[in-house]
Structure formats: C-alpha cells, structure tokens
PDB file of C-alpha atoms in Angstrom:
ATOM      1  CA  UNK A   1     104.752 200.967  99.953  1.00 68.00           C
ATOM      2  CA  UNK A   2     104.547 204.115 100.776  1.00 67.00           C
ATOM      3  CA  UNK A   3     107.717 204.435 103.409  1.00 71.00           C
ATOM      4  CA  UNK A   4     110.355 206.741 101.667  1.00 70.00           C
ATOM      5  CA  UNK A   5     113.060 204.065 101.732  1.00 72.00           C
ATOM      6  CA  UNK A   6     115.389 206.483  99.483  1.00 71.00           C
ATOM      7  CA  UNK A   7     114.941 209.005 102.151  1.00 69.00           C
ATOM      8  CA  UNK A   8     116.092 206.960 104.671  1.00 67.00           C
ATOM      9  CA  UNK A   9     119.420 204.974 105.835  1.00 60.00           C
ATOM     10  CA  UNK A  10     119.521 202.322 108.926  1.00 75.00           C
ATOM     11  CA  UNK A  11     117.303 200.613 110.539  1.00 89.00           C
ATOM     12  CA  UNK A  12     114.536 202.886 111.230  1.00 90.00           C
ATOM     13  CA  UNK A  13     112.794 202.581 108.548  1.00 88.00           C
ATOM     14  CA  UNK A  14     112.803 198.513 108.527  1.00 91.00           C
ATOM     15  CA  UNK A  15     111.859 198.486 111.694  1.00 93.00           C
ATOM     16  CA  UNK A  16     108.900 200.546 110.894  1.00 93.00           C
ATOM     17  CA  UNK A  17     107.732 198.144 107.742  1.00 91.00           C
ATOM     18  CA  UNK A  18     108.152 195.319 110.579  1.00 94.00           C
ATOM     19  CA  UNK A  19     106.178 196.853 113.251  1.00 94.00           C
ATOM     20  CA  UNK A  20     103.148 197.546 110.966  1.00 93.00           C
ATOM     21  CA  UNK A  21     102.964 194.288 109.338  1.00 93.00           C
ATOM     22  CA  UNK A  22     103.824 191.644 111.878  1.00 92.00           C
ATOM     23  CA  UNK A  23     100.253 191.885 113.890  1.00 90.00           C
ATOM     24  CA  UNK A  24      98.570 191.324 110.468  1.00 89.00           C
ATOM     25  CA  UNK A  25     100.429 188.028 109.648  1.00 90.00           C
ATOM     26  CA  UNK A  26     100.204 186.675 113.077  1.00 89.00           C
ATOM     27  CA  UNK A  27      96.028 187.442 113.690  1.00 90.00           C
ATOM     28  CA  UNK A  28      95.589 186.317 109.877  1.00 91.00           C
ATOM     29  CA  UNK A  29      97.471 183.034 110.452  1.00 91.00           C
ATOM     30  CA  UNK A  30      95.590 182.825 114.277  1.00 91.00           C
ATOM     31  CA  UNK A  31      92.311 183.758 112.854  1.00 90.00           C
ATOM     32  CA  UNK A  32      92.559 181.270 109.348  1.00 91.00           C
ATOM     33  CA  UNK A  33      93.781 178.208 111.704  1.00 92.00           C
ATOM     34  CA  UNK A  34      92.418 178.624 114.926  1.00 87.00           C
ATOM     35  CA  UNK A  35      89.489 175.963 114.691  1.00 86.00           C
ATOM     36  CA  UNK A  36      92.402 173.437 113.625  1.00 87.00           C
ATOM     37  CA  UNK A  37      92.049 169.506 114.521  1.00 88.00           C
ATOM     38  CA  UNK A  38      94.759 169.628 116.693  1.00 89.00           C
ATOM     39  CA  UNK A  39      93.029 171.193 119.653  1.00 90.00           C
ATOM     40  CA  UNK A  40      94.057 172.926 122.294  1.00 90.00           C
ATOM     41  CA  UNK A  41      97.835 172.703 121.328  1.00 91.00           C
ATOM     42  CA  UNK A  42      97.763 174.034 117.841  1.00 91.00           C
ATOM     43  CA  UNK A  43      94.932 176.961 119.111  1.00 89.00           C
ATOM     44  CA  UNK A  44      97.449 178.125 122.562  1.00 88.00           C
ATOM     45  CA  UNK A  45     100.800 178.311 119.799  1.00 90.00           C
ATOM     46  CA  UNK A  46      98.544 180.050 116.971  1.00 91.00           C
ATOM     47  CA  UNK A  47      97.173 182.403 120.307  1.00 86.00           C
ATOM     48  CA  UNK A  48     100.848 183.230 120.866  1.00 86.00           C
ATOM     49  CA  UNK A  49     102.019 183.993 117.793  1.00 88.00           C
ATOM     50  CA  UNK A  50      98.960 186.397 117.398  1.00 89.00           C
ATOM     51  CA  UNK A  51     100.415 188.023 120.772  1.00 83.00           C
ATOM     52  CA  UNK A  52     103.548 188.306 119.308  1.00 86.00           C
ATOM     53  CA  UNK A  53     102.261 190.540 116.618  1.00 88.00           C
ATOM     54  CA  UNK A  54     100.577 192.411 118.677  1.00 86.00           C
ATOM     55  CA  UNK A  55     103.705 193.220 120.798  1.00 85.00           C
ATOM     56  CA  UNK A  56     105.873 193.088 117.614  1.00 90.00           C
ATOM     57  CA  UNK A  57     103.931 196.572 116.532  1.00 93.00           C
ATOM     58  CA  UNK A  58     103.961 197.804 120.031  1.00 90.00           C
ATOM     59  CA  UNK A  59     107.505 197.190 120.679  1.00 91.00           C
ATOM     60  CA  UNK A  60     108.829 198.287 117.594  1.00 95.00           C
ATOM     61  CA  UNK A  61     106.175 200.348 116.315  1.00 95.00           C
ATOM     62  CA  UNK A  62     107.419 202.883 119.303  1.00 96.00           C
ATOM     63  CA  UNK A  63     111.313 202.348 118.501  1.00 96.00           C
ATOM     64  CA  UNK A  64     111.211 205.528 115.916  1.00 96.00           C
ATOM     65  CA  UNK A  65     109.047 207.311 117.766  1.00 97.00           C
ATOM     66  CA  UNK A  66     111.551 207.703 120.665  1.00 97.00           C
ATOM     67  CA  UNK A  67     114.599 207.661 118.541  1.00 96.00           C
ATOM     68  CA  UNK A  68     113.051 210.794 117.134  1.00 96.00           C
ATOM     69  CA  UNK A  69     111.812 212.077 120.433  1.00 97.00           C
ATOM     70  CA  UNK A  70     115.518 212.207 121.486  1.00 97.00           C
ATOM     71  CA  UNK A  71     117.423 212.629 118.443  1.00 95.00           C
ATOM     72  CA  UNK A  72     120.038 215.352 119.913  1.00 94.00           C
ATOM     73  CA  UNK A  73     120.324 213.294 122.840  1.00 95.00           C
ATOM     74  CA  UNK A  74     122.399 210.191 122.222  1.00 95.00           C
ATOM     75  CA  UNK A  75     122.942 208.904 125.386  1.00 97.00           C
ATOM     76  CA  UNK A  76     119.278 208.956 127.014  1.00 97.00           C
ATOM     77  CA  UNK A  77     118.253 208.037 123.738  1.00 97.00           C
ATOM     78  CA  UNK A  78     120.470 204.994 123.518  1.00 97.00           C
ATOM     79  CA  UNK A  79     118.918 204.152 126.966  1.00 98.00           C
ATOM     80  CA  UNK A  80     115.635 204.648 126.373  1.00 97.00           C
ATOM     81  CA  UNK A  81     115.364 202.490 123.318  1.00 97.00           C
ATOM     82  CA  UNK A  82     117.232 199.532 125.528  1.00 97.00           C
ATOM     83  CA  UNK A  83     114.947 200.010 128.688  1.00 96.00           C
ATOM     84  CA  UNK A  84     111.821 200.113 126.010  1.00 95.00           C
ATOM     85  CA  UNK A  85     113.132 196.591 124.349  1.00 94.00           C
ATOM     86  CA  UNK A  86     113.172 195.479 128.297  1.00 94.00           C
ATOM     87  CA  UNK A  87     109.746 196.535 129.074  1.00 92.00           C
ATOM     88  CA  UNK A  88     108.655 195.015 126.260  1.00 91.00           C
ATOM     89  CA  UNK A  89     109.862 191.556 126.432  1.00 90.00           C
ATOM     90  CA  UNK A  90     108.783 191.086 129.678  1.00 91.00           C
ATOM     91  CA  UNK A  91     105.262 192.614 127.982  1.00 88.00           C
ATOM     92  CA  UNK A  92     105.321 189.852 125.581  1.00 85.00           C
ATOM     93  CA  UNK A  93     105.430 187.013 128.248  1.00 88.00           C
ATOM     94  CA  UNK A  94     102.953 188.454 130.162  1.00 88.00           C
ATOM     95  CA  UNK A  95     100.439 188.620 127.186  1.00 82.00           C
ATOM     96  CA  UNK A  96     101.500 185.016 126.357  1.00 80.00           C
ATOM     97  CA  UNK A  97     100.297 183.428 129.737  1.00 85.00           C
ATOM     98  CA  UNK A  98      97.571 185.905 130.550  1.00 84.00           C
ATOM     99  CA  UNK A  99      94.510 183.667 131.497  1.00 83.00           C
ATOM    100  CA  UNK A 100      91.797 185.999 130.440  1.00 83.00           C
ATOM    101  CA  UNK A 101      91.493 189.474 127.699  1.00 76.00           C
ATOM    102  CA  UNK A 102      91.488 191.696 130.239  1.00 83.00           C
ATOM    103  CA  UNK A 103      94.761 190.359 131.947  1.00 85.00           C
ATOM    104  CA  UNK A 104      96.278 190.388 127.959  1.00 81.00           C
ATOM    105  CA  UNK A 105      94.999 194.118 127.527  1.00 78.00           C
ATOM    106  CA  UNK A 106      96.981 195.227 130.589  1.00 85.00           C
ATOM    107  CA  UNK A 107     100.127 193.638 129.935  1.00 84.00           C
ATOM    108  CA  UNK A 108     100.706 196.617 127.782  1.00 85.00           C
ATOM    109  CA  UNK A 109      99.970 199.424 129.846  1.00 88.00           C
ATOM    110  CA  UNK A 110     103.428 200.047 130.683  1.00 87.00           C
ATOM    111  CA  UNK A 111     104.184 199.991 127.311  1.00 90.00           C
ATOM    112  CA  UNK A 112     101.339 202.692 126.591  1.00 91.00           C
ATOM    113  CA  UNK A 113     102.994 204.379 129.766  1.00 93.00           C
ATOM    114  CA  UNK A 114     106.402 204.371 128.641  1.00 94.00           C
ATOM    115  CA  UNK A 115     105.366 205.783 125.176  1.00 95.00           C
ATOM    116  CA  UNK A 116     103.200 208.706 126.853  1.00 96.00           C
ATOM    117  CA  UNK A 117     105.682 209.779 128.698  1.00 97.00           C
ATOM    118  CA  UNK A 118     107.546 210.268 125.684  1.00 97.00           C
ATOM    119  CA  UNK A 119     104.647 212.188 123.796  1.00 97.00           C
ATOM    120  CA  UNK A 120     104.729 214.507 127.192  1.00 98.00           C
ATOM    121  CA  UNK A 121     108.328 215.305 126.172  1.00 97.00           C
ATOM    122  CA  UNK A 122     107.309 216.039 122.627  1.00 97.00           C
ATOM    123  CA  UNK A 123     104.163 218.121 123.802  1.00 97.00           C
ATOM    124  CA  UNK A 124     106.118 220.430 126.732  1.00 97.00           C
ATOM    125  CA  UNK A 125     108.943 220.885 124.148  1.00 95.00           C
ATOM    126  CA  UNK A 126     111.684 218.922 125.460  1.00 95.00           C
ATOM    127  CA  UNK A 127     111.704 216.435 122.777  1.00 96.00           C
ATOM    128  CA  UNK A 128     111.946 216.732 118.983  1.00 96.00           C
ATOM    129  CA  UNK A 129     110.162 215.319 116.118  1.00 96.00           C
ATOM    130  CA  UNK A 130     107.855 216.754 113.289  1.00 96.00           C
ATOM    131  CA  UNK A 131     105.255 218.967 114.260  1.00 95.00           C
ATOM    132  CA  UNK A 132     102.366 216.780 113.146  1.00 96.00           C
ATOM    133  CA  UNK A 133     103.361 213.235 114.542  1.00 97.00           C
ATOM    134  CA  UNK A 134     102.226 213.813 118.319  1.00 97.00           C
ATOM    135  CA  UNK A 135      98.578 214.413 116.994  1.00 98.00           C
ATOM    136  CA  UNK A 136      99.149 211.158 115.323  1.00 98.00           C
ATOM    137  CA  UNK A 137     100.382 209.172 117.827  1.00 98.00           C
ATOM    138  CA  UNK A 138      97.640 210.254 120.378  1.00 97.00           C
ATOM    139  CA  UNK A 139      95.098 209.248 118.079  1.00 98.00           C
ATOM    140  CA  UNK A 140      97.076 205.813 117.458  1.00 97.00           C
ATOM    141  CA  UNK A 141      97.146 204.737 120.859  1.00 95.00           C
ATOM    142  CA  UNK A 142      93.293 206.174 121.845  1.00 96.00           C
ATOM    143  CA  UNK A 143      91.847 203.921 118.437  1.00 97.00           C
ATOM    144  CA  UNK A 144      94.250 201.020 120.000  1.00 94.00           C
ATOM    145  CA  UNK A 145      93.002 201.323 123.240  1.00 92.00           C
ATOM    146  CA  UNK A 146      89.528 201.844 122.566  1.00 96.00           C
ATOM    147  CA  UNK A 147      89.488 198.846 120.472  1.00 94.00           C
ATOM    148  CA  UNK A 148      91.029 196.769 123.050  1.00 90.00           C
ATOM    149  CA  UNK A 149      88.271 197.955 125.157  1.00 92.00           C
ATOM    150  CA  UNK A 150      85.260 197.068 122.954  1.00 95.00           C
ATOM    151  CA  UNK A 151      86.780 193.093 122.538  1.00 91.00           C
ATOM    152  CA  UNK A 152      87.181 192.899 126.441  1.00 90.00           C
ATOM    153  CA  UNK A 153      83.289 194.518 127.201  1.00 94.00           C
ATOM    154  CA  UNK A 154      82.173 192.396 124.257  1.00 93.00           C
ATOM    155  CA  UNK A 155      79.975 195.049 122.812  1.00 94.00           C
ATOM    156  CA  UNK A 156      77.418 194.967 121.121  1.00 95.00           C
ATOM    157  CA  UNK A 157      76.950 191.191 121.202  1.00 94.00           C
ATOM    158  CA  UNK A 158      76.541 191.630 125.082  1.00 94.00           C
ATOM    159  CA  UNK A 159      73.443 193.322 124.496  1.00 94.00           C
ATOM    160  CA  UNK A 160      71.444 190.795 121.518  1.00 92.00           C
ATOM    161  CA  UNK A 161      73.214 187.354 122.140  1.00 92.00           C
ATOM    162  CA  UNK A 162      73.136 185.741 118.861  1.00 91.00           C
ATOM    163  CA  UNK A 163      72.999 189.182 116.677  1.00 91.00           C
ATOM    164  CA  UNK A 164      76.163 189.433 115.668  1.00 92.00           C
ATOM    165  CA  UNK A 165      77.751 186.083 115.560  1.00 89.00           C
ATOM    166  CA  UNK A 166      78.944 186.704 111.737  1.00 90.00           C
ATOM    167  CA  UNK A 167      79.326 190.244 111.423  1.00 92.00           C
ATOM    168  CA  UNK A 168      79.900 193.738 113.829  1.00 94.00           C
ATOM    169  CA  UNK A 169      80.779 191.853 116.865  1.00 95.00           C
ATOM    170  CA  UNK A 170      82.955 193.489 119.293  1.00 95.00           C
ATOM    171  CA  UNK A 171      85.937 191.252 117.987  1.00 92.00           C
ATOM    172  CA  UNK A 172      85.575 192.621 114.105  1.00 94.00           C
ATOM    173  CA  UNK A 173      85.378 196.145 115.189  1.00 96.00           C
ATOM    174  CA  UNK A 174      88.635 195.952 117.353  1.00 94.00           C
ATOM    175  CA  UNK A 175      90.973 194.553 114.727  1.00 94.00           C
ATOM    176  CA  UNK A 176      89.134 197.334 112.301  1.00 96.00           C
ATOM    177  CA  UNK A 177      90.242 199.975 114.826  1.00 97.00           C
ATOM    178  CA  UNK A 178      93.486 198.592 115.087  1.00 94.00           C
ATOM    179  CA  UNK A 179      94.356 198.592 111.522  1.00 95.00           C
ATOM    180  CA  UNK A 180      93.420 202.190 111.121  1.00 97.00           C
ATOM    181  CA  UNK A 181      95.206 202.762 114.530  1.00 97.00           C
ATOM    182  CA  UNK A 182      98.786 201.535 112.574  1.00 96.00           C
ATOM    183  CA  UNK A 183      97.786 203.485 109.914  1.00 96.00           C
ATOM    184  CA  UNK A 184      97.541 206.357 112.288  1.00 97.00           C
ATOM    185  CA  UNK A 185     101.317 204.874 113.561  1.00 97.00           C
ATOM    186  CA  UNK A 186     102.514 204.653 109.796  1.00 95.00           C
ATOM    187  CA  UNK A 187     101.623 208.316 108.540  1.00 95.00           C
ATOM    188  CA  UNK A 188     103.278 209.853 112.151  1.00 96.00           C
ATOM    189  CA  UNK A 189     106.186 207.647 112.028  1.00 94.00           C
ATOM    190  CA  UNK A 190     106.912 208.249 108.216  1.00 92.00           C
ATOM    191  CA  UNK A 191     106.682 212.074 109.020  1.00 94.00           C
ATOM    192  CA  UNK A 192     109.347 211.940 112.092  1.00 94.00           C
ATOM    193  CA  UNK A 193     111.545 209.374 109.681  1.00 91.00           C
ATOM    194  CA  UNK A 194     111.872 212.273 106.828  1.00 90.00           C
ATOM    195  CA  UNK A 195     111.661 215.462 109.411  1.00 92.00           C
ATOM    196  CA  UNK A 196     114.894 213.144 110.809  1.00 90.00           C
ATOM    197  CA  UNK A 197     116.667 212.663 107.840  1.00 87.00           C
ATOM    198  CA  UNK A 198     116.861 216.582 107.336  1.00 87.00           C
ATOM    199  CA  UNK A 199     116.955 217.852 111.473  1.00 91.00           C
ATOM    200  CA  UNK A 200     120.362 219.385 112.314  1.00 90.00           C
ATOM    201  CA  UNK A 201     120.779 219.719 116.081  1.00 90.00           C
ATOM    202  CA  UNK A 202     121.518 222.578 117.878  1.00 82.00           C
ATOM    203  CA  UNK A 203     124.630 222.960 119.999  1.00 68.00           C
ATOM    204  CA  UNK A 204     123.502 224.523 123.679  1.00 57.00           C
TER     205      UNK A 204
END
C-alpha cells in the first residue's frame, strides 16, 4: 500500500507489487496444503509453485533495480533486463528439479551474481539510482541469503532434536528473514522508483 502509484507510470511499479507478493501466496498455499491426501503429486506441484515465488521476487524483484542502475543507458539497459529474464528462467527450472535444499539454494547464485554486479556499478559510480537504495539492497540479499543458510544447516533443531518441532526451527526463522529481507527490497526499490520519476540525465 505504500508504493507511490501516482508517482509512477509503466510497469515498474507493478512489477514491484508482483515481485513482493508472489513468494507469500505461493509458500502460504505450499505451507496450508502440503500434508494434502493426494501424496506425493499434490506435495511436488504445491513445492513448485512455492519455487516459483521464490524466483517470481528474485526475478522481478531485481527488474527496477537495474532499470534504475542504467537509466541513462538505454541500450545496455534494454539488454540487461533481457539477459536477467534469461538467467532467471533457466533459475526457475533448476530450483524446480533440484533434489535436495542445498542444490535449490544455489540455483540462484547467478541470480545473486548478476544483481551484485549491478550494486558494484552503483557503488564505483557508474550506475545511477537514489543514494540510499544500495545500502538497502545489500542488506536484502545478506537477510535472504542468510536465511537460506539457516533452513539448509537446519539450525537450531540440529543441535536439540525434538526442541523445536512447533516453534524457532530453522525453517520459521528463514521465511521470517525473508519477509523482512523484501521489506528491505520494497523500501530501496520504492526510493529508486520516485528518485526515477524526477532524474534528468546528463548529456556527455
């Protein structure tokens, strides 16, 4: 609610409101029916549609961010945002017939890579965007990835089997890291979106 649609015109900003809500639906509806009658079938389509949303917020959760990043450049940017979309479909199928969590986690380290290098570009000054989203970014993708990390080490359960079956299990504390991690996305990306709307580029 909070995404300055009056601000904005295209398809950033929908994008955006997609990116940070698609995970939720998908791990709610994986989550609420995953113990369903219908076995392994139902469970392996419910896992894939949660991997979905988790690619749907990688894929175009970044989108803005390098839109932004090369705003006075309309060609690189125009490829950059196509070879992104590439990278990130072939992401999606590799997260979709991963056969274990850590296989899953790394099918989106090149997306992580991709999106660095664009923060890099930000950071050394070669790319544009508001001053304040490249702190938020970095601390997007470190809550991400450290909460990817804690569900593939199952900690703490590893340590007093039994413990936390209900509640703090590494599982609950990931998808609490990621929700604060699109947060993290939403308030950077927002920024960039309204710095955007009022950025006039220079001519060199």
């Amino acid at each position: 609610m909070t995404i300055p649609w009056a601000h904005l015109g295209g398809w950033l900003g929908v994008v955006h409101y997609l990116a940070c809500v698609s995970p939720q639906l998908g791990s709610v509806l994986y989550h609420l029916f995953m113990n369903h009658e219908g076995g392994p079938t139902v469970y392996h389509t419910l896992l894939t549609l949660d991997m979905c949303g988790v690619c749907m917020v990688n894929t175009l959760g970044a989108l803005p961010i390098i839109y932004c990043t090369l705003a006075c450049s309309p060609l690189p940017r125009t490829a950059a945002l196509l070879a992104y979309t590439a990278l990130s479909s072939y992401a999606i199928l590799c997260a979709v017939t991963a056969s274990s969590n850590i296989r899953r986690l790394r099918s989106f380290a090149w997306q992580a890579l991709f999106r660095f290098f664009f923060f890099y570009l930000r950071w050394v000054g070669l790319g544009t965007g508001h001053p304040s989203s490249l702190r938020l970014y970095l601390i997007m993708d470190g809550l991400a990835l450290l909460g990817g990390v804690i569900n593939i080490s199952r900690v703490p359960e590893r340590w007093k089997p039994g413990r936390f079956d209900y509640w703090f299990n590494s599982h609950q504390i990931m998808h609490v890291l990621v929700v604060v991690s699109i947060l993290y996305l939403h308030w950077g990306v927002v920024a960039d979106l309204l710095w955007v709307t009022s950025y006039t580029c220079t001519q060199d």
